[in-house]
GROMACS .gro file of N, CA, C and O in nm:
model
  384
    1MET      N    1   0.082  -0.119   0.000
    1MET     CA    2   0.000   0.000   0.000
    1MET      C    3   0.087   0.126   0.000
    1MET      O    4   0.062   0.218  -0.076
    2GLU      N    5   0.189   0.128   0.084
    2GLU     CA    6   0.276   0.245   0.090
    2GLU      C    7   0.345   0.269  -0.044
    2GLU      O    8   0.356   0.382  -0.090
    3GLY      N    9   0.389   0.162  -0.106
    3GLY     CA   10   0.454   0.174  -0.236
    3GLY      C   11   0.361   0.229  -0.342
    3GLY      O   12   0.400   0.311  -0.426
    4GLU      N   13   0.236   0.186  -0.339
    4GLU     CA   14   0.137   0.234  -0.436
    4GLU      C   15   0.106   0.382  -0.412
    4GLU      O   16   0.090   0.459  -0.508
    5LEU      N   17   0.096   0.422  -0.286
    5LEU     CA   18   0.072   0.564  -0.257
    5LEU      C   19   0.190   0.649  -0.301
    5LEU      O   20   0.172   0.759  -0.355
    6THR      N   21   0.310   0.599  -0.280
    6THR     CA   22   0.429   0.672  -0.324
    6THR      C   23   0.431   0.684  -0.476
    6THR      O   24   0.464   0.790  -0.530
    7ALA      N   25   0.393   0.578  -0.545
    7ALA     CA   26   0.387   0.582  -0.692
    7ALA      C   27   0.283   0.683  -0.739
    7ALA      O   28   0.307   0.759  -0.834
    8ALA      N   29   0.168   0.687  -0.672
    8ALA     CA   30   0.064   0.783  -0.709
    8ALA      C   31   0.114   0.926  -0.686
    8ALA      O   32   0.090   1.015  -0.768
    9ARG      N   33   0.183   0.948  -0.577
    9ARG     CA   34   0.240   1.080  -0.548
    9ARG      C   35   0.339   1.120  -0.656
    9ARG      O   36   0.338   1.233  -0.705
   10THR      N   37   0.424   1.027  -0.697
   10THR     CA   38   0.522   1.054  -0.802
   10THR      C   39   0.453   1.091  -0.932
   10THR      O   40   0.494   1.185  -1.000
   11LEU      N   41   0.347   1.018  -0.965
   11LEU     CA   42   0.271   1.050  -1.087
   11LEU      C   43   0.213   1.191  -1.082
   11LEU      O   44   0.217   1.266  -1.178
   12LEU      N   45   0.157   1.227  -0.966
   12LEU     CA   46   0.099   1.361  -0.952
   12LEU      C   47   0.204   1.470  -0.962
   12LEU      O   48   0.179   1.577  -1.017
   13LEU      N   49   0.322   1.444  -0.908
   13LEU     CA   50   0.428   1.544  -0.916
   13LEU      C   51   0.479   1.560  -1.058
   13LEU      O   52   0.520   1.668  -1.098
   14ARG      N   53   0.472   1.452  -1.137
   14ARG     CA   54   0.513   1.459  -1.277
   14ARG      C   55   0.408   1.522  -1.365
   14ARG      O   56   0.438   1.596  -1.458
   15ASP      N   57   0.282   1.489  -1.338
   15ASP     CA   58   0.170   1.540  -1.419
   15ASP      C   59   0.067   1.597  -1.323
   15ASP      O   60  -0.018   1.526  -1.273
   16ASP      N   61   0.075   1.727  -1.299
   16ASP     CA   62  -0.015   1.790  -1.200
   16ASP      C   63  -0.142   1.846  -1.265
   16ASP      O   64  -0.206   1.933  -1.211
   17SER      N   65  -0.178   1.791  -1.382
   17SER     CA   66  -0.299   1.837  -1.449
   17SER      C   67  -0.422   1.795  -1.370
   17SER      O   68  -0.420   1.699  -1.293
   18ALA      N   69  -0.530   1.867  -1.390
   18ALA     CA   70  -0.656   1.836  -1.321
   18ALA      C   71  -0.706   1.697  -1.359
   18ALA      O   72  -0.760   1.625  -1.275
   19ALA      N   73  -0.687   1.658  -1.484
   19ALA     CA   74  -0.734   1.527  -1.529
   19ALA      C   75  -0.659   1.415  -1.457
   19ALA      O   76  -0.720   1.317  -1.413
   20ALA      N   77  -0.528   1.428  -1.444
   20ALA     CA   78  -0.449   1.326  -1.374
   20ALA      C   79  -0.489   1.318  -1.228
   20ALA      O   80  -0.506   1.209  -1.172
   21ALA      N   81  -0.506   1.432  -1.165
   21ALA     CA   82  -0.545   1.436  -1.024
   21ALA      C   83  -0.683   1.374  -1.005
   21ALA      O   84  -0.704   1.296  -0.911
   22ALA      N   85  -0.776   1.405  -1.093
   22ALA     CA   86  -0.912   1.351  -1.081
   22ALA      C   87  -0.913   1.199  -1.099
   22ALA      O   88  -0.980   1.127  -1.025
   23THR      N   89  -0.836   1.150  -1.195
   23THR     CA   90  -0.830   1.006  -1.220
   23THR      C   91  -0.771   0.932  -1.099
   23THR      O   92  -0.826   0.833  -1.053
   24LEU      N   93  -0.659   0.982  -1.048
   24LEU     CA   94  -0.597   0.917  -0.932
   24LEU      C   95  -0.686   0.929  -0.808
   24LEU      O   96  -0.692   0.836  -0.727
   25THR      N   97  -0.756   1.039  -0.793
   25THR     CA   98  -0.846   1.056  -0.680
   25THR      C   99  -0.956   0.951  -0.683
   25THR      O  100  -0.984   0.886  -0.582
   26GLN      N  101  -1.018   0.934  -0.797
   26GLN     CA  102  -1.124   0.833  -0.810
   26GLN      C  103  -1.072   0.693  -0.782
   26GLN      O  104  -1.134   0.615  -0.710
   27LEU      N  105  -0.957   0.661  -0.841
   27LEU     CA  106  -0.899   0.530  -0.821
   27LEU      C  107  -0.876   0.503  -0.673
   27LEU      O  108  -0.915   0.398  -0.621
   28TRP      N  109  -0.815   0.597  -0.603
   28TRP     CA  110  -0.784   0.577  -0.462
   28TRP      C  111  -0.907   0.582  -0.373
   28TRP      O  112  -0.912   0.516  -0.270
   29GLN      N  113  -1.007   0.656  -0.410
   29GLN     CA  114  -1.131   0.654  -0.332
   29GLN      C  115  -1.191   0.514  -0.331
   29GLN      O  116  -1.233   0.463  -0.227
   30PHE      N  117  -1.196   0.450  -0.447
   30PHE     CA  118  -1.249   0.314  -0.455
   30PHE      C  119  -1.161   0.213  -0.381
   30PHE      O  120  -1.211   0.129  -0.307
   31ARG      N  121  -1.030   0.223  -0.401
   31ARG     CA  122  -0.937   0.131  -0.333
   31ARG      C  123  -0.948   0.143  -0.182
   31ARG      O  124  -0.954   0.043  -0.111
   32LEU      N  125  -0.950   0.265  -0.132
   32LEU     CA  126  -0.955   0.285   0.013
   32LEU      C  127  -1.089   0.244   0.072
   32LEU      O  128  -1.096   0.189   0.182
   33GLN      N  129  -1.194   0.268  -0.001
   33GLN     CA  130  -1.326   0.225   0.046
   33GLN      C  131  -1.329   0.072   0.060
   33GLN      O  132  -1.379   0.019   0.160
   34GLU      N  133  -1.272   0.003  -0.037
   34GLU     CA  134  -1.265  -0.143  -0.030
   34GLU      C  135  -1.186  -0.189   0.093
   34GLU      O  136  -1.228  -0.279   0.164
   35LEU      N  137  -1.071  -0.126   0.115
   35LEU     CA  138  -0.988  -0.163   0.229
   35LEU      C  139  -1.059  -0.138   0.362
   35LEU      O  140  -1.055  -0.220   0.453
   36LEU      N  141  -1.123  -0.023   0.372
   36LEU     CA  142  -1.190   0.011   0.497
   36LEU      C  143  -1.308  -0.081   0.525
   36LEU      O  144  -1.334  -0.117   0.640
   37LEU      N  145  -1.379  -0.119   0.422
   37LEU     CA  146  -1.494  -0.207   0.441
   37LEU      C  147  -1.452  -0.352   0.469
   37LEU      O  148  -1.524  -0.426   0.535
   38SER      N  149  -1.336  -0.391   0.422
   38SER     CA  150  -1.293  -0.530   0.438
   38SER      C  151  -1.229  -0.559   0.574
   38SER      O  152  -1.232  -0.672   0.620
   39ASP      N  153  -1.171  -0.459   0.638
   39ASP     CA  154  -1.103  -0.484   0.766
   39ASP      C  155  -1.105  -0.357   0.851
   39ASP      O  156  -1.023  -0.268   0.835
   40GLU      N  157  -1.197  -0.351   0.943
   40GLU     CA  158  -1.215  -0.230   1.025
   40GLU      C  159  -1.095  -0.203   1.116
   40GLU      O  160  -1.071  -0.089   1.155
   41ARG      N  161  -1.018  -0.307   1.149
   41ARG     CA  162  -0.901  -0.287   1.235
   41ARG      C  163  -0.795  -0.200   1.169
   41ARG      O  164  -0.719  -0.132   1.235
   42ARG      N  165  -0.789  -0.202   1.039
   42ARG     CA  166  -0.690  -0.122   0.967
   42ARG      C  167  -0.733   0.023   0.948
   42ARG      O  168  -0.654   0.106   0.906
   43THR      N  169  -0.856   0.053   0.975
   43THR     CA  170  -0.911   0.185   0.947
   43THR      C  171  -0.831   0.297   1.014
   43THR      O  172  -0.795   0.394   0.950
   44GLU      N  173  -0.801   0.280   1.140
   44GLU     CA  174  -0.729   0.385   1.213
   44GLU      C  175  -0.589   0.407   1.158
   44GLU      O  176  -0.547   0.520   1.133
   45ALA      N  177  -0.516   0.300   1.136
   45ALA     CA  178  -0.380   0.311   1.083
   45ALA      C  179  -0.381   0.371   0.943
   45ALA      O  180  -0.298   0.457   0.908
   46LEU      N  181  -0.476   0.328   0.863
   46LEU     CA  182  -0.486   0.379   0.726
   46LEU      C  183  -0.522   0.528   0.726
   46LEU      O  184  -0.466   0.605   0.649
   47THR      N  185  -0.611   0.566   0.814
   47THR     CA  186  -0.650   0.706   0.824
   47THR      C  187  -0.531   0.793   0.862
   47THR      O  188  -0.510   0.899   0.804
   48ARG      N  189  -0.450   0.747   0.956
   48ARG     CA  190  -0.329   0.823   0.995
   48ARG      C  191  -0.232   0.836   0.877
   48ARG      O  192  -0.178   0.943   0.851
   49GLU      N  193  -0.213   0.726   0.805
   49GLU     CA  194  -0.120   0.729   0.692
   49GLU      C  195  -0.170   0.820   0.581
   49GLU      O  196  -0.094   0.896   0.522
   50LEU      N  197  -0.298   0.816   0.554
   50LEU     CA  198  -0.355   0.903   0.451
   50LEU      C  199  -0.341   1.050   0.490
   50LEU      O  200  -0.312   1.135   0.405
   51HIS      N  201  -0.361   1.079   0.615
   51HIS     CA  202  -0.346   1.216   0.662
   51HIS      C  203  -0.202   1.263   0.641
   51HIS      O  204  -0.178   1.374   0.594
   52ARG      N  205  -0.106   1.177   0.674
   52ARG     CA  206   0.035   1.212   0.656
   52ARG      C  207   0.068   1.237   0.508
   52ARG      O  208   0.131   1.335   0.472
   53VAL      N  209   0.021   1.147   0.422
   53VAL     CA  210   0.049   1.160   0.278
   53VAL      C  211  -0.019   1.284   0.221
   53VAL      O  212   0.039   1.357   0.141
   54ALA      N  213  -0.142   1.312   0.264
   54ALA     CA  214  -0.214   1.430   0.216
   54ALA      C  215  -0.140   1.558   0.256
   54ALA      O  216  -0.128   1.651   0.176
   55GLN      N  217  -0.089   1.563   0.377
   55GLN     CA  218  -0.013   1.680   0.421
   55GLN      C  219   0.115   1.696   0.339
   55GLN      O  220   0.152   1.806   0.298
   56GLU      N  221   0.182   1.585   0.314
   56GLU     CA  222   0.304   1.588   0.235
   56GLU      C  223   0.276   1.634   0.092
   56GLU      O  224   0.348   1.717   0.036
   57LEU      N  225   0.170   1.581   0.032
   57LEU     CA  226   0.131   1.621  -0.104
   57LEU      C  227   0.096   1.769  -0.109
   57LEU      O  228   0.138   1.842  -0.199
   58ALA      N  229   0.018   1.816  -0.012
   58ALA     CA  230  -0.022   1.956  -0.009
   58ALA      C  231   0.101   2.046   0.003
   58ALA      O  232   0.110   2.149  -0.063
   59ARG      N  233   0.196   2.006   0.085
   59ARG     CA  234   0.319   2.084   0.102
   59ARG      C  235   0.399   2.088  -0.029
   59ARG      O  236   0.445   2.193  -0.073
   60ASP      N  237   0.411   1.971  -0.094
   60ASP     CA  238   0.486   1.964  -0.221
   60ASP      C  239   0.418   2.049  -0.329
   60ASP      O  240   0.485   2.121  -0.403
   61ILE      N  241   0.288   2.041  -0.338
   61ILE     CA  242   0.214   2.117  -0.439
   61ILE      C  243   0.225   2.266  -0.411
   61ILE      O  244   0.245   2.347  -0.501
   62ALA      N  245   0.214   2.306  -0.285
   62ALA     CA  246   0.224   2.446  -0.249
   62ALA      C  247   0.362   2.501  -0.283
   62ALA      O  248   0.375   2.615  -0.329
   63GLN      N  249   0.465   2.422  -0.264
   63GLN     CA  250   0.601   2.467  -0.294
   63GLN      C  251   0.622   2.486  -0.444
   63GLN      O  252   0.691   2.578  -0.486
   64THR      N  253   0.562   2.401  -0.527
   64THR     CA  254   0.580   2.413  -0.671
   64THR      C  255   0.484   2.513  -0.732
   64THR      O  256   0.512   2.570  -0.836
   65ALA      N  257   0.370   2.537  -0.668
   65ALA     CA  258   0.269   2.627  -0.724
   65ALA      C  259   0.297   2.773  -0.694
   65ALA      O  260   0.247   2.861  -0.762
   66GLN      N  261   0.375   2.801  -0.591
   66GLN     CA  262   0.399   2.938  -0.551
   66GLN      C  263   0.549   2.966  -0.546
   66GLN      O  264   0.609   2.966  -0.439
   67PRO      N  265   0.608   2.991  -0.662
   67PRO     CA  266   0.751   3.021  -0.659
   67PRO      C  267   0.776   3.152  -0.585
   67PRO      O  268   0.700   3.247  -0.600
   68GLY      N  269   0.875   3.151  -0.503
   68GLY     CA  270   0.906   3.271  -0.426
   68GLY      C  271   0.972   3.376  -0.513
   68GLY      O  272   1.064   3.348  -0.589
   69ILE      N  273   0.924   3.497  -0.504
   69ILE     CA  274   0.983   3.608  -0.578
   69ILE      C  275   1.034   3.708  -0.476
   69ILE      O  276   0.959   3.755  -0.391
   70GLY      N  277   1.160   3.737  -0.482
   70GLY     CA  278   1.218   3.837  -0.394
   70GLY      C  279   1.193   3.975  -0.450
   70GLY      O  280   1.095   4.000  -0.518
   71SER      N  281   1.282   4.064  -0.424
   71SER     CA  282   1.266   4.199  -0.477
   71SER      C  283   1.301   4.201  -0.626
   71SER      O  284   1.382   4.120  -0.673
   72VAL      N  285   1.239   4.291  -0.697
   72VAL     CA  286   1.261   4.303  -0.841
   72VAL      C  287   1.302   4.447  -0.869
   72VAL      O  288   1.239   4.542  -0.823
   73SER      N  289   1.408   4.461  -0.945
   73SER     CA  290   1.454   4.594  -0.985
   73SER      C  291   1.468   4.595  -1.137
   73SER      O  292   1.534   4.509  -1.195
   74MET      N  293   1.401   4.692  -1.202
   74MET     CA  294   1.405   4.698  -1.348
   74MET      C  295   1.441   4.840  -1.391
   74MET      O  296   1.396   4.937  -1.331
   75ASN      N  297   1.519   4.848  -1.494
   75ASN     CA  298   1.554   4.976  -1.555
   75ASN      C  299   1.539   4.962  -1.706
   75ASN      O  300   1.576   4.860  -1.761
   76ALA      N  301   1.485   5.063  -1.768
   76ALA     CA  302   1.470   5.058  -1.913
   76ALA      C  303   1.471   5.200  -1.968
   76ALA      O  304   1.436   5.295  -1.898
   77ARG      N  305   1.510   5.212  -2.093
   77ARG     CA  306   1.506   5.341  -2.160
   77ARG      C  307   1.468   5.318  -2.305
   77ARG      O  308   1.528   5.236  -2.374
   78ALA      N  309   1.368   5.392  -2.349
   78ALA     CA  310   1.326   5.382  -2.488
   78ALA      C  311   1.380   5.503  -2.564
   78ALA      O  312   1.379   5.614  -2.513
   79THR      N  313   1.424   5.479  -2.685
   79THR     CA  314   1.473   5.590  -2.768
   79THR      C  315   1.408   5.581  -2.905
   79THR      O  316   1.359   5.476  -2.946
   80ASP      N  317   1.407   5.693  -2.973
   80ASP     CA  318   1.357   5.701  -3.110
   80ASP      C  319   1.214   5.645  -3.123
   80ASP      O  320   1.185   5.568  -3.213
   81GLY      N  321   1.129   5.683  -3.031
   81GLY     CA  322   0.989   5.641  -3.038
   81GLY      C  323   0.966   5.497  -2.996
   81GLY      O  324   0.857   5.443  -3.012
   82GLY      N  325   1.068   5.432  -2.942
   82GLY     CA  326   1.053   5.294  -2.896
   82GLY      C  327   0.967   5.285  -2.771
   82GLY      O  328   0.941   5.384  -2.703
   83ARG      N  329   0.922   5.169  -2.741
   83ARG     CA  330   0.840   5.146  -2.623
   83ARG      C  331   0.908   5.045  -2.531
   83ARG      O  332   0.981   4.957  -2.578
   84VAL      N  333   0.878   5.056  -2.406
   84VAL     CA  334   0.933   4.964  -2.308
   84VAL      C  335   0.818   4.897  -2.234
   84VAL      O  336   0.725   4.964  -2.189
   85TYR      N  337   0.824   4.767  -2.224
   85TYR     CA  338   0.725   4.691  -2.147
   85TYR      C  339   0.804   4.610  -2.043
   85TYR      O  340   0.892   4.534  -2.079
   86GLN      N  341   0.769   4.627  -1.917
   86GLN     CA  342   0.836   4.552  -1.812
   86GLN      C  343   0.731   4.491  -1.719
   86GLN      O  344   0.627   4.551  -1.695
   87SER      N  345   0.764   4.375  -1.669
   87SER     CA  346   0.671   4.308  -1.579
   87SER      C  347   0.747   4.212  -1.490
   87SER      O  348   0.841   4.148  -1.533
   88ALA      N  349   0.703   4.202  -1.366
   88ALA     CA  350   0.760   4.102  -1.274
   88ALA      C  351   0.666   3.983  -1.265
   88ALA      O  352   0.680   3.899  -1.178
   89GLY      N  353   0.569   3.977  -1.353
   89GLY     CA  354   0.471   3.868  -1.354
   89GLY      C  355   0.414   3.854  -1.492
   89GLY      O  356   0.477   3.884  -1.592
   90ASP      N  357   0.288   3.817  -1.501
   90ASP     CA  358   0.222   3.801  -1.631
   90ASP      C  359   0.199   3.939  -1.694
   90ASP      O  360   0.176   4.037  -1.625
   91MET      N  361   0.204   3.940  -1.827
   91MET     CA  362   0.181   4.065  -1.899
   91MET      C  363   0.100   4.033  -2.024
   91MET      O  364   0.128   3.935  -2.092
   92ARG      N  365   0.004   4.117  -2.052
   92ARG     CA  366  -0.076   4.102  -2.174
   92ARG      C  367  -0.074   4.234  -2.246
   92ARG      O  368  -0.114   4.337  -2.191
   93ILE      N  369  -0.032   4.233  -2.370
   93ILE     CA  370  -0.025   4.353  -2.452
   93ILE      C  371  -0.121   4.335  -2.567
   93ILE      O  372  -0.113   4.239  -2.643
   94THR      N  373  -0.212   4.431  -2.584
   94THR     CA  374  -0.316   4.417  -2.686
   94THR      C  375  -0.309   4.528  -2.791
   94THR      O  376  -0.410   4.563  -2.850
   95GLU      N  377  -0.193   4.582  -2.813
   95GLU     CA  378  -0.178   4.687  -2.915
   95GLU      C  379  -0.188   4.626  -3.054
   95GLU      O  380  -0.159   4.511  -3.076
   96ARG      N  381  -0.226   4.712  -3.149
   96ARG     CA  382  -0.230   4.668  -3.289
   96ARG      C  383  -0.153   4.763  -3.374
   96ARG      O  384  -0.140   4.874  -3.354
   0.00000   0.00000   0.00000
């Protein structure tokens, strides 16, 4: 079980698309439901392990989803009618 959870985590870290996450979520919901219904003694241990893995996944996803940006310093000069566009993030220019 631990190996399969680790493999699922690795897949999510490689492909963090919504489709991959949804597919793995459904798969594990069914697998875990089967395990919980088949042996109630394992429920507590499994719940603890799932909580640990979920926290680890959330931490990993948060670290990759929010890159840290320190201070940004930009200098530019336009000459001869030139234009300057600067951004420390996303930029959309709609000139024609």
